[in-house]
JSON list of C-alpha atoms in Angstrom, two decimals:
[
{"chain": "A", "resi": 660, "resn": "GLY", "atom": "CA", "xyz": [18.70, 78.27, -10.94]},
{"chain": "A", "resi": 661, "resn": "ALA", "atom": "CA", "xyz": [19.02, 75.48, -8.44]},
{"chain": "A", "resi": 662, "resn": "VAL", "atom": "CA", "xyz": [18.04, 76.37, -4.90]},
{"chain": "A", "resi": 663, "resn": "VAL", "atom": "CA", "xyz": [18.87, 74.62, -1.66]},
{"chain": "A", "resi": 664, "resn": "SER", "atom": "CA", "xyz": [16.88, 75.53, 1.43]},
{"chain": "A", "resi": 665, "resn": "GLN", "atom": "CA", "xyz": [18.49, 74.97, 4.82]},
{"chain": "A", "resi": 666, "resn": "HIS", "atom": "CA", "xyz": [16.55, 75.23, 8.03]},
{"chain": "A", "resi": 667, "resn": "PRO", "atom": "CA", "xyz": [16.81, 76.51, 10.69]},
{"chain": "A", "resi": 668, "resn": "SER", "atom": "CA", "xyz": [19.15, 79.40, 10.03]},
{"chain": "A", "resi": 669, "resn": "ARG", "atom": "CA", "xyz": [19.92, 79.79, 13.70]},
{"chain": "A", "resi": 670, "resn": "VAL", "atom": "CA", "xyz": [19.34, 77.56, 16.71]},
{"chain": "A", "resi": 671, "resn": "ILE", "atom": "CA", "xyz": [20.29, 77.69, 20.36]},
{"chain": "A", "resi": 672, "resn": "CYS", "atom": "CA", "xyz": [20.02, 74.50, 22.37]},
{"chain": "A", "resi": 673, "resn": "LYS", "atom": "CA", "xyz": [20.94, 73.25, 25.80]},
{"chain": "A", "resi": 674, "resn": "SER", "atom": "CA", "xyz": [23.90, 70.98, 26.32]},
{"chain": "A", "resi": 675, "resn": "GLY", "atom": "CA", "xyz": [22.87, 67.33, 26.09]},
{"chain": "A", "resi": 676, "resn": "THR", "atom": "CA", "xyz": [19.96, 67.84, 23.73]},
{"chain": "A", "resi": 677, "resn": "SER", "atom": "CA", "xyz": [19.80, 66.96, 20.04]},
{"chain": "A", "resi": 678, "resn": "VAL", "atom": "CA", "xyz": [19.30, 69.29, 17.13]},
{"chain": "A", "resi": 679, "resn": "LYS", "atom": "CA", "xyz": [18.14, 68.47, 13.60]},
{"chain": "A", "resi": 680, "resn": "ILE", "atom": "CA", "xyz": [19.12, 70.54, 10.59]},
{"chain": "A", "resi": 681, "resn": "GLU", "atom": "CA", "xyz": [17.29, 70.11, 7.29]},
{"chain": "A", "resi": 682, "resn": "CYS", "atom": "CA", "xyz": [18.60, 70.62, 3.80]},
{"chain": "A", "resi": 683, "resn": "ARG", "atom": "CA", "xyz": [16.16, 70.55, 0.87]},
{"chain": "A", "resi": 684, "resn": "SER", "atom": "CA", "xyz": [16.74, 70.85, -2.85]},
{"chain": "A", "resi": 685, "resn": "LEU", "atom": "CA", "xyz": [13.75, 72.85, -4.02]},
{"chain": "A", "resi": 686, "resn": "ASP", "atom": "CA", "xyz": [13.73, 72.49, -7.79]},
{"chain": "A", "resi": 687, "resn": "PHE", "atom": "CA", "xyz": [15.97, 69.57, -8.55]},
{"chain": "A", "resi": 688, "resn": "GLN", "atom": "CA", "xyz": [16.69, 66.09, -7.31]},
{"chain": "A", "resi": 689, "resn": "ALA", "atom": "CA", "xyz": [19.89, 65.68, -5.37]},
{"chain": "A", "resi": 690, "resn": "THR", "atom": "CA", "xyz": [21.15, 62.14, -5.08]},
{"chain": "A", "resi": 691, "resn": "THR", "atom": "CA", "xyz": [24.22, 63.43, -3.30]},
{"chain": "A", "resi": 692, "resn": "MET", "atom": "CA", "xyz": [24.43, 66.09, -0.63]},
{"chain": "A", "resi": 693, "resn": "PHE", "atom": "CA", "xyz": [27.34, 67.23, 1.47]},
{"chain": "A", "resi": 694, "resn": "TRP", "atom": "CA", "xyz": [27.57, 68.54, 5.00]},
{"chain": "A", "resi": 695, "resn": "TYR", "atom": "CA", "xyz": [30.24, 71.03, 6.01]},
{"chain": "A", "resi": 696, "resn": "ARG", "atom": "CA", "xyz": [31.25, 72.60, 9.27]},
{"chain": "A", "resi": 697, "resn": "GLN", "atom": "CA", "xyz": [32.83, 76.01, 9.44]},
{"chain": "A", "resi": 698, "resn": "PHE", "atom": "CA", "xyz": [34.67, 77.34, 12.46]},
{"chain": "A", "resi": 699, "resn": "PRO", "atom": "CA", "xyz": [35.01, 81.11, 12.99]},
{"chain": "A", "resi": 700, "resn": "LYS", "atom": "CA", "xyz": [37.33, 82.66, 10.44]},
{"chain": "A", "resi": 701, "resn": "LYS", "atom": "CA", "xyz": [38.11, 79.22, 9.07]},
{"chain": "A", "resi": 702, "resn": "SER", "atom": "CA", "xyz": [37.42, 77.29, 5.92]},
{"chain": "A", "resi": 703, "resn": "LEU", "atom": "CA", "xyz": [34.70, 74.77, 5.34]},
{"chain": "A", "resi": 704, "resn": "MET", "atom": "CA", "xyz": [35.50, 71.30, 6.58]},
{"chain": "A", "resi": 705, "resn": "LEU", "atom": "CA", "xyz": [33.72, 68.49, 4.80]},
{"chain": "A", "resi": 706, "resn": "MET", "atom": "CA", "xyz": [32.02, 66.30, 7.40]},
{"chain": "A", "resi": 707, "resn": "ALA", "atom": "CA", "xyz": [30.23, 63.74, 5.30]},
{"chain": "A", "resi": 708, "resn": "THR", "atom": "CA", "xyz": [28.73, 62.84, 1.96]},
{"chain": "A", "resi": 709, "resn": "SER", "atom": "CA", "xyz": [25.07, 61.97, 2.06]},
{"chain": "A", "resi": 710, "resn": "ASN", "atom": "CA", "xyz": [23.73, 59.60, -0.57]},
{"chain": "A", "resi": 711, "resn": "GLU", "atom": "CA", "xyz": [20.04, 59.05, -1.10]},
{"chain": "A", "resi": 712, "resn": "GLY", "atom": "CA", "xyz": [18.94, 55.64, 0.09]},
{"chain": "A", "resi": 713, "resn": "SER", "atom": "CA", "xyz": [22.28, 54.58, 1.55]},
{"chain": "A", "resi": 714, "resn": "LYS", "atom": "CA", "xyz": [24.51, 55.28, 4.50]},
{"chain": "A", "resi": 715, "resn": "ALA", "atom": "CA", "xyz": [26.48, 58.49, 4.61]},
{"chain": "A", "resi": 716, "resn": "THR", "atom": "CA", "xyz": [30.20, 58.47, 4.08]},
{"chain": "A", "resi": 717, "resn": "TYR", "atom": "CA", "xyz": [31.98, 60.30, 6.87]},
{"chain": "A", "resi": 718, "resn": "GLU", "atom": "CA", "xyz": [35.32, 62.03, 6.65]},
{"chain": "A", "resi": 719, "resn": "GLN", "atom": "CA", "xyz": [38.12, 60.92, 8.88]},
{"chain": "A", "resi": 720, "resn": "GLY", "atom": "CA", "xyz": [37.78, 62.23, 12.40]},
{"chain": "A", "resi": 721, "resn": "VAL", "atom": "CA", "xyz": [34.06, 62.93, 12.21]},
{"chain": "A", "resi": 722, "resn": "GLU", "atom": "CA", "xyz": [32.02, 61.02, 14.78]},
{"chain": "A", "resi": 723, "resn": "LYS", "atom": "CA", "xyz": [29.22, 59.28, 12.91]},
{"chain": "A", "resi": 724, "resn": "ASP", "atom": "CA", "xyz": [27.30, 58.57, 16.12]},
{"chain": "A", "resi": 725, "resn": "LYS", "atom": "CA", "xyz": [27.30, 62.23, 17.06]},
{"chain": "A", "resi": 726, "resn": "PHE", "atom": "CA", "xyz": [26.48, 63.61, 13.64]},
{"chain": "A", "resi": 727, "resn": "LEU", "atom": "CA", "xyz": [23.66, 61.48, 12.25]},
{"chain": "A", "resi": 728, "resn": "ILE", "atom": "CA", "xyz": [22.89, 61.97, 8.59]},
{"chain": "A", "resi": 729, "resn": "ASN", "atom": "CA", "xyz": [19.74, 60.77, 6.88]},
{"chain": "A", "resi": 730, "resn": "HIS", "atom": "CA", "xyz": [19.02, 61.14, 3.17]},
{"chain": "A", "resi": 731, "resn": "ALA", "atom": "CA", "xyz": [15.68, 59.41, 2.81]},
{"chain": "A", "resi": 732, "resn": "SER", "atom": "CA", "xyz": [14.49, 61.17, -0.32]},
{"chain": "A", "resi": 733, "resn": "LEU", "atom": "CA", "xyz": [15.95, 62.80, -3.41]},
{"chain": "A", "resi": 734, "resn": "THR", "atom": "CA", "xyz": [15.22, 66.26, -2.05]},
{"chain": "A", "resi": 735, "resn": "LEU", "atom": "CA", "xyz": [15.92, 66.04, 1.66]},
{"chain": "A", "resi": 736, "resn": "SER", "atom": "CA", "xyz": [18.96, 65.36, 3.79]},
{"chain": "A", "resi": 737, "resn": "THR", "atom": "CA", "xyz": [19.08, 65.92, 7.52]},
{"chain": "A", "resi": 738, "resn": "LEU", "atom": "CA", "xyz": [21.94, 66.32, 9.97]},
{"chain": "A", "resi": 739, "resn": "THR", "atom": "CA", "xyz": [21.21, 65.59, 13.62]},
{"chain": "A", "resi": 740, "resn": "VAL", "atom": "CA", "xyz": [23.71, 66.69, 16.21]},
{"chain": "A", "resi": 741, "resn": "THR", "atom": "CA", "xyz": [23.12, 64.30, 19.08]},
{"chain": "A", "resi": 742, "resn": "SER", "atom": "CA", "xyz": [23.86, 65.07, 22.73]},
{"chain": "A", "resi": 743, "resn": "ALA", "atom": "CA", "xyz": [25.20, 68.45, 21.74]},
{"chain": "A", "resi": 744, "resn": "HIS", "atom": "CA", "xyz": [27.98, 70.09, 23.71]},
{"chain": "A", "resi": 745, "resn": "PRO", "atom": "CA", "xyz": [29.34, 73.63, 23.58]},
{"chain": "A", "resi": 746, "resn": "GLU", "atom": "CA", "xyz": [32.23, 72.48, 21.39]},
{"chain": "A", "resi": 747, "resn": "ASP", "atom": "CA", "xyz": [29.68, 71.50, 18.73]},
{"chain": "A", "resi": 748, "resn": "SER", "atom": "CA", "xyz": [28.75, 75.15, 18.36]},
{"chain": "A", "resi": 749, "resn": "SER", "atom": "CA", "xyz": [29.55, 76.10, 14.81]},
{"chain": "A", "resi": 750, "resn": "PHE", "atom": "CA", "xyz": [28.21, 77.11, 11.42]},
{"chain": "A", "resi": 751, "resn": "TYR", "atom": "CA", "xyz": [26.91, 74.11, 9.48]},
{"chain": "A", "resi": 752, "resn": "ILE", "atom": "CA", "xyz": [26.34, 74.31, 5.73]},
{"chain": "A", "resi": 753, "resn": "CYS", "atom": "CA", "xyz": [24.84, 71.79, 3.36]},
{"chain": "A", "resi": 754, "resn": "SER", "atom": "CA", "xyz": [25.42, 71.47, -0.35]},
{"chain": "A", "resi": 755, "resn": "ALA", "atom": "CA", "xyz": [23.74, 69.53, -3.12]},
{"chain": "A", "resi": 756, "resn": "MET", "atom": "CA", "xyz": [25.21, 68.34, -6.36]},
{"chain": "A", "resi": 757, "resn": "GLU", "atom": "CA", "xyz": [23.41, 69.49, -9.47]},
{"chain": "A", "resi": 758, "resn": "GLY", "atom": "CA", "xyz": [23.51, 66.25, -11.37]},
{"chain": "A", "resi": 759, "resn": "GLY", "atom": "CA", "xyz": [25.19, 66.44, -14.74]},
{"chain": "A", "resi": 760, "resn": "SER", "atom": "CA", "xyz": [26.15, 70.08, -14.60]},
{"chain": "A", "resi": 761, "resn": "GLY", "atom": "CA", "xyz": [29.24, 69.75, -12.44]},
{"chain": "A", "resi": 762, "resn": "GLY", "atom": "CA", "xyz": [27.90, 72.30, -10.03]},
{"chain": "A", "resi": 763, "resn": "TYR", "atom": "CA", "xyz": [27.13, 72.52, -6.36]},
{"chain": "A", "resi": 764, "resn": "THR", "atom": "CA", "xyz": [24.47, 74.61, -4.68]},
{"chain": "A", "resi": 765, "resn": "PHE", "atom": "CA", "xyz": [24.80, 75.62, -1.05]},
{"chain": "A", "resi": 766, "resn": "GLY", "atom": "CA", "xyz": [22.26, 76.20, 1.64]},
{"chain": "A", "resi": 767, "resn": "SER", "atom": "CA", "xyz": [22.38, 79.42, 3.62]},
{"chain": "A", "resi": 768, "resn": "GLY", "atom": "CA", "xyz": [23.84, 77.72, 6.66]},
{"chain": "A", "resi": 769, "resn": "THR", "atom": "CA", "xyz": [22.79, 77.05, 10.25]},
{"chain": "A", "resi": 770, "resn": "ARG", "atom": "CA", "xyz": [24.39, 78.78, 13.20]},
{"chain": "A", "resi": 771, "resn": "LEU", "atom": "CA", "xyz": [24.29, 76.32, 16.09]},
{"chain": "A", "resi": 772, "resn": "THR", "atom": "CA", "xyz": [24.98, 77.55, 19.59]},
{"chain": "A", "resi": 773, "resn": "VAL", "atom": "CA", "xyz": [25.03, 75.05, 22.43]},
{"chain": "A", "resi": 774, "resn": "VAL", "atom": "CA", "xyz": [24.73, 76.57, 25.89]},
{"chain": "B", "resi": 1270, "resn": "ALA", "atom": "CA", "xyz": [43.38, 63.33, -3.43]},
{"chain": "B", "resi": 1271, "resn": "GLN", "atom": "CA", "xyz": [42.81, 66.94, -4.28]},
{"chain": "B", "resi": 1272, "resn": "SER", "atom": "CA", "xyz": [43.92, 69.92, -2.27]},
{"chain": "B", "resi": 1273, "resn": "VAL", "atom": "CA", "xyz": [43.65, 73.67, -2.61]},
{"chain": "B", "resi": 1274, "resn": "THR", "atom": "CA", "xyz": [46.03, 76.36, -1.42]},
{"chain": "B", "resi": 1275, "resn": "GLN", "atom": "CA", "xyz": [45.10, 79.97, -0.97]},
{"chain": "B", "resi": 1276, "resn": "LEU", "atom": "CA", "xyz": [48.33, 81.61, 0.04]},
{"chain": "B", "resi": 1277, "resn": "ASP", "atom": "CA", "xyz": [46.85, 84.94, 1.07]},
{"chain": "B", "resi": 1278, "resn": "SER", "atom": "CA", "xyz": [44.68, 84.89, 4.17]},
{"chain": "B", "resi": 1279, "resn": "GLN", "atom": "CA", "xyz": [43.85, 88.57, 3.76]},
{"chain": "B", "resi": 1280, "resn": "VAL", "atom": "CA", "xyz": [44.17, 91.01, 0.88]},
{"chain": "B", "resi": 1281, "resn": "PRO", "atom": "CA", "xyz": [43.66, 94.71, 1.62]},
{"chain": "B", "resi": 1282, "resn": "VAL", "atom": "CA", "xyz": [42.95, 96.89, -1.38]},
{"chain": "B", "resi": 1283, "resn": "PHE", "atom": "CA", "xyz": [41.64, 100.37, -2.02]},
{"chain": "B", "resi": 1284, "resn": "GLU", "atom": "CA", "xyz": [38.33, 100.92, -3.72]},
{"chain": "B", "resi": 1285, "resn": "GLU", "atom": "CA", "xyz": [38.48, 100.99, -7.53]},
{"chain": "B", "resi": 1286, "resn": "ALA", "atom": "CA", "xyz": [41.88, 99.28, -7.54]},
{"chain": "B", "resi": 1287, "resn": "PRO", "atom": "CA", "xyz": [42.40, 95.92, -9.27]},
{"chain": "B", "resi": 1288, "resn": "VAL", "atom": "CA", "xyz": [42.76, 92.76, -7.24]},
{"chain": "B", "resi": 1289, "resn": "GLU", "atom": "CA", "xyz": [43.98, 89.20, -7.71]},
{"chain": "B", "resi": 1290, "resn": "LEU", "atom": "CA", "xyz": [43.26, 86.41, -5.26]},
{"chain": "B", "resi": 1291, "resn": "ARG", "atom": "CA", "xyz": [45.54, 83.46, -5.70]},
{"chain": "B", "resi": 1292, "resn": "CYS", "atom": "CA", "xyz": [44.57, 79.81, -5.79]},
{"chain": "B", "resi": 1293, "resn": "ASN", "atom": "CA", "xyz": [46.69, 76.77, -6.50]},
{"chain": "B", "resi": 1294, "resn": "TYR", "atom": "CA", "xyz": [45.48, 73.22, -6.56]},
{"chain": "B", "resi": 1295, "resn": "SER", "atom": "CA", "xyz": [46.89, 69.73, -6.67]},
{"chain": "B", "resi": 1296, "resn": "SER", "atom": "CA", "xyz": [45.19, 66.68, -8.08]},
{"chain": "B", "resi": 1297, "resn": "SER", "atom": "CA", "xyz": [46.07, 63.44, -9.78]},
{"chain": "B", "resi": 1298, "resn": "VAL", "atom": "CA", "xyz": [43.03, 63.63, -12.02]},
{"chain": "B", "resi": 1299, "resn": "SER", "atom": "CA", "xyz": [41.27, 66.26, -14.05]},
{"chain": "B", "resi": 1300, "resn": "VAL", "atom": "CA", "xyz": [39.32, 68.71, -11.97]},
{"chain": "B", "resi": 1301, "resn": "TYR", "atom": "CA", "xyz": [36.53, 71.17, -11.80]},
{"chain": "B", "resi": 1302, "resn": "LEU", "atom": "CA", "xyz": [37.48, 74.47, -10.17]},
{"chain": "B", "resi": 1303, "resn": "PHE", "atom": "CA", "xyz": [35.27, 76.97, -8.39]},
{"chain": "B", "resi": 1304, "resn": "TRP", "atom": "CA", "xyz": [35.34, 80.33, -6.64]},
{"chain": "B", "resi": 1305, "resn": "TYR", "atom": "CA", "xyz": [32.75, 81.12, -3.99]},
{"chain": "B", "resi": 1306, "resn": "VAL", "atom": "CA", "xyz": [32.09, 84.25, -1.97]},
{"chain": "B", "resi": 1307, "resn": "GLN", "atom": "CA", "xyz": [30.77, 84.29, 1.56]},
{"chain": "B", "resi": 1308, "resn": "TYR", "atom": "CA", "xyz": [29.38, 87.32, 3.33]},
{"chain": "B", "resi": 1309, "resn": "PRO", "atom": "CA", "xyz": [29.26, 87.31, 7.17]},
{"chain": "B", "resi": 1310, "resn": "ASN", "atom": "CA", "xyz": [26.92, 84.70, 8.63]},
{"chain": "B", "resi": 1311, "resn": "GLN", "atom": "CA", "xyz": [25.71, 83.63, 5.23]},
{"chain": "B", "resi": 1312, "resn": "GLY", "atom": "CA", "xyz": [26.12, 80.65, 2.97]},
{"chain": "B", "resi": 1313, "resn": "LEU", "atom": "CA", "xyz": [28.26, 80.48, -0.13]},
{"chain": "B", "resi": 1314, "resn": "GLN", "atom": "CA", "xyz": [27.49, 82.10, -3.43]},
{"chain": "B", "resi": 1315, "resn": "LEU", "atom": "CA", "xyz": [29.08, 80.81, -6.62]},
{"chain": "B", "resi": 1316, "resn": "LEU", "atom": "CA", "xyz": [31.15, 83.42, -8.42]},
{"chain": "B", "resi": 1317, "resn": "LEU", "atom": "CA", "xyz": [32.33, 81.26, -11.29]},
{"chain": "B", "resi": 1318, "resn": "LYS", "atom": "CA", "xyz": [33.42, 77.77, -12.23]},
{"chain": "B", "resi": 1319, "resn": "TYR", "atom": "CA", "xyz": [35.71, 76.06, -14.68]},
{"chain": "B", "resi": 1320, "resn": "LEU", "atom": "CA", "xyz": [34.55, 72.73, -16.04]},
{"chain": "B", "resi": 1321, "resn": "SER", "atom": "CA", "xyz": [36.13, 72.64, -19.49]},
{"chain": "B", "resi": 1322, "resn": "GLY", "atom": "CA", "xyz": [36.67, 74.75, -22.59]},
{"chain": "B", "resi": 1323, "resn": "SER", "atom": "CA", "xyz": [38.01, 78.30, -22.48]},
{"chain": "B", "resi": 1324, "resn": "THR", "atom": "CA", "xyz": [40.53, 78.78, -19.73]},
{"chain": "B", "resi": 1325, "resn": "LEU", "atom": "CA", "xyz": [39.29, 82.31, -19.03]},
{"chain": "B", "resi": 1326, "resn": "VAL", "atom": "CA", "xyz": [36.09, 82.14, -17.08]},
{"chain": "B", "resi": 1327, "resn": "LYS", "atom": "CA", "xyz": [33.87, 85.13, -16.43]},
{"chain": "B", "resi": 1328, "resn": "GLY", "atom": "CA", "xyz": [31.62, 85.19, -13.42]},
{"chain": "B", "resi": 1329, "resn": "ILE", "atom": "CA", "xyz": [29.22, 87.43, -11.59]},
{"chain": "B", "resi": 1330, "resn": "ASN", "atom": "CA", "xyz": [29.94, 90.86, -10.13]},
{"chain": "B", "resi": 1331, "resn": "GLY", "atom": "CA", "xyz": [32.72, 91.53, -12.65]},
{"chain": "B", "resi": 1332, "resn": "PHE", "atom": "CA", "xyz": [35.00, 88.73, -11.46]},
{"chain": "B", "resi": 1333, "resn": "GLU", "atom": "CA", "xyz": [36.96, 86.45, -13.76]},
{"chain": "B", "resi": 1334, "resn": "ALA", "atom": "CA", "xyz": [39.46, 83.65, -13.31]},
{"chain": "B", "resi": 1335, "resn": "GLU", "atom": "CA", "xyz": [41.98, 81.93, -15.49]},
{"chain": "B", "resi": 1336, "resn": "PHE", "atom": "CA", "xyz": [42.69, 78.22, -15.40]},
{"chain": "B", "resi": 1337, "resn": "ASN", "atom": "CA", "xyz": [46.37, 77.49, -15.89]},
{"chain": "B", "resi": 1338, "resn": "LYS", "atom": "CA", "xyz": [46.99, 73.78, -16.05]},
{"chain": "B", "resi": 1339, "resn": "SER", "atom": "CA", "xyz": [50.78, 73.99, -16.25]},
{"chain": "B", "resi": 1340, "resn": "GLN", "atom": "CA", "xyz": [50.92, 76.13, -13.12]},
{"chain": "B", "resi": 1341, "resn": "THR", "atom": "CA", "xyz": [47.98, 74.36, -11.48]},
{"chain": "B", "resi": 1342, "resn": "SER", "atom": "CA", "xyz": [46.47, 77.72, -10.69]},
{"chain": "B", "resi": 1343, "resn": "PHE", "atom": "CA", "xyz": [43.04, 79.32, -10.85]},
{"chain": "B", "resi": 1344, "resn": "HIS", "atom": "CA", "xyz": [43.53, 82.92, -9.74]},
{"chain": "B", "resi": 1345, "resn": "LEU", "atom": "CA", "xyz": [40.56, 85.23, -9.33]},
{"chain": "B", "resi": 1346, "resn": "ARG", "atom": "CA", "xyz": [40.71, 88.78, -10.63]},
{"chain": "B", "resi": 1347, "resn": "LYS", "atom": "CA", "xyz": [38.64, 91.92, -10.74]},
{"chain": "B", "resi": 1348, "resn": "PRO", "atom": "CA", "xyz": [39.79, 95.09, -12.50]},
{"chain": "B", "resi": 1349, "resn": "SER", "atom": "CA", "xyz": [38.09, 97.51, -10.11]},
{"chain": "B", "resi": 1350, "resn": "VAL", "atom": "CA", "xyz": [36.74, 96.57, -6.70]},
{"chain": "B", "resi": 1351, "resn": "HIS", "atom": "CA", "xyz": [33.94, 98.12, -4.69]},
{"chain": "B", "resi": 1352, "resn": "ILE", "atom": "CA", "xyz": [33.41, 98.40, -0.96]},
{"chain": "B", "resi": 1353, "resn": "SER", "atom": "CA", "xyz": [30.63, 95.83, -1.35]},
{"chain": "B", "resi": 1354, "resn": "ASP", "atom": "CA", "xyz": [33.16, 93.25, -2.54]},
{"chain": "B", "resi": 1355, "resn": "THR", "atom": "CA", "xyz": [34.50, 92.98, 1.00]},
{"chain": "B", "resi": 1356, "resn": "ALA", "atom": "CA", "xyz": [33.93, 89.33, 1.90]},
{"chain": "B", "resi": 1357, "resn": "GLU", "atom": "CA", "xyz": [35.62, 85.97, 2.29]},
{"chain": "B", "resi": 1358, "resn": "TYR", "atom": "CA", "xyz": [36.52, 84.23, -0.96]},
{"chain": "B", "resi": 1359, "resn": "PHE", "atom": "CA", "xyz": [37.01, 80.50, -1.24]},
{"chain": "B", "resi": 1360, "resn": "CYS", "atom": "CA", "xyz": [38.61, 78.53, -4.03]},
{"chain": "B", "resi": 1361, "resn": "ALA", "atom": "CA", "xyz": [37.45, 74.92, -4.34]},
{"chain": "B", "resi": 1362, "resn": "VAL", "atom": "CA", "xyz": [38.24, 71.84, -6.38]},
{"chain": "B", "resi": 1363, "resn": "SER", "atom": "CA", "xyz": [36.26, 68.75, -7.25]},
{"chain": "B", "resi": 1364, "resn": "ASP", "atom": "CA", "xyz": [37.48, 65.60, -8.95]},
{"chain": "B", "resi": 1365, "resn": "LEU", "atom": "CA", "xyz": [36.17, 64.72, -12.37]},
{"chain": "B", "resi": 1366, "resn": "ASP", "atom": "CA", "xyz": [36.41, 60.97, -12.14]},
{"chain": "B", "resi": 1367, "resn": "GLY", "atom": "CA", "xyz": [33.20, 60.82, -10.21]},
{"chain": "B", "resi": 1368, "resn": "ALA", "atom": "CA", "xyz": [34.49, 58.56, -7.47]},
{"chain": "B", "resi": 1369, "resn": "THR", "atom": "CA", "xyz": [33.57, 60.91, -4.68]},
{"chain": "B", "resi": 1370, "resn": "ASN", "atom": "CA", "xyz": [32.51, 64.22, -6.22]},
{"chain": "B", "resi": 1371, "resn": "LYS", "atom": "CA", "xyz": [33.75, 65.89, -3.07]},
{"chain": "B", "resi": 1372, "resn": "LEU", "atom": "CA", "xyz": [34.20, 69.64, -3.16]},
{"chain": "B", "resi": 1373, "resn": "ILE", "atom": "CA", "xyz": [37.33, 70.56, -1.24]},
{"chain": "B", "resi": 1374, "resn": "PHE", "atom": "CA", "xyz": [37.91, 74.12, -0.14]},
{"chain": "B", "resi": 1375, "resn": "GLY", "atom": "CA", "xyz": [40.94, 76.27, 0.36]},
{"chain": "B", "resi": 1376, "resn": "THR", "atom": "CA", "xyz": [41.39, 78.17, 3.59]},
{"chain": "B", "resi": 1377, "resn": "GLY", "atom": "CA", "xyz": [39.85, 81.33, 2.20]},
{"chain": "B", "resi": 1378, "resn": "THR", "atom": "CA", "xyz": [41.03, 84.87, 1.50]},
{"chain": "B", "resi": 1379, "resn": "LEU", "atom": "CA", "xyz": [39.47, 87.87, 3.14]},
{"chain": "B", "resi": 1380, "resn": "LEU", "atom": "CA", "xyz": [39.20, 90.68, 0.62]},
{"chain": "B", "resi": 1381, "resn": "ALA", "atom": "CA", "xyz": [39.13, 93.93, 2.57]},
{"chain": "B", "resi": 1382, "resn": "VAL", "atom": "CA", "xyz": [38.25, 96.89, 0.38]},
{"chain": "B", "resi": 1383, "resn": "GLN", "atom": "CA", "xyz": [39.10, 100.25, 1.88]},
{"chain": "B", "resi": 1384, "resn": "PRO", "atom": "CA", "xyz": [37.70, 103.62, 0.80]}
]
């Protein structure tokens, strides 16, 4: 089946630095990927839709300058948390659409801790 | 716009008992419906999905769900649960018109299986 690889699984960074999270579709091409944020004991909040070769579409309330999304190829989307602060600490999960099948495959998530 | 309601934030149940996790959705267009399971600090695993056809959908790990259009529900059921089924369960909906293909999640239900 379709596999999405997300890396790193866990990262700790200092406040003020930037962190890049990668999401790769391993055996299929993903023209559309999604980035979610999950707070402890909460649901997944859609942050943005990443479209290959075009600008990402951000959900209301998500700072596009803080959460930079790049989808330069059909198999890779990246989320960069810029100038991270402790309140950015969270679990970030990516998802890719399996074109034509109506399905979505999720990465294993990245636990970001900003200290 | 679509939305998903999971009325039960937590469902305690004894091992080998049956369980039903409730999910209701709202949408102005036809939808795809999904159930995902999430174990602690992990990504999401697809249990089952409804795209079209038979309203009774069978998934992995003995779970099944029934799509009820008149009641706008997609409840998840399992006739006999195991300790290992303890996890967070998310219902999700996606629009079929292709405008956004966003996958929107409910708030989740913690299934707590007790011995």
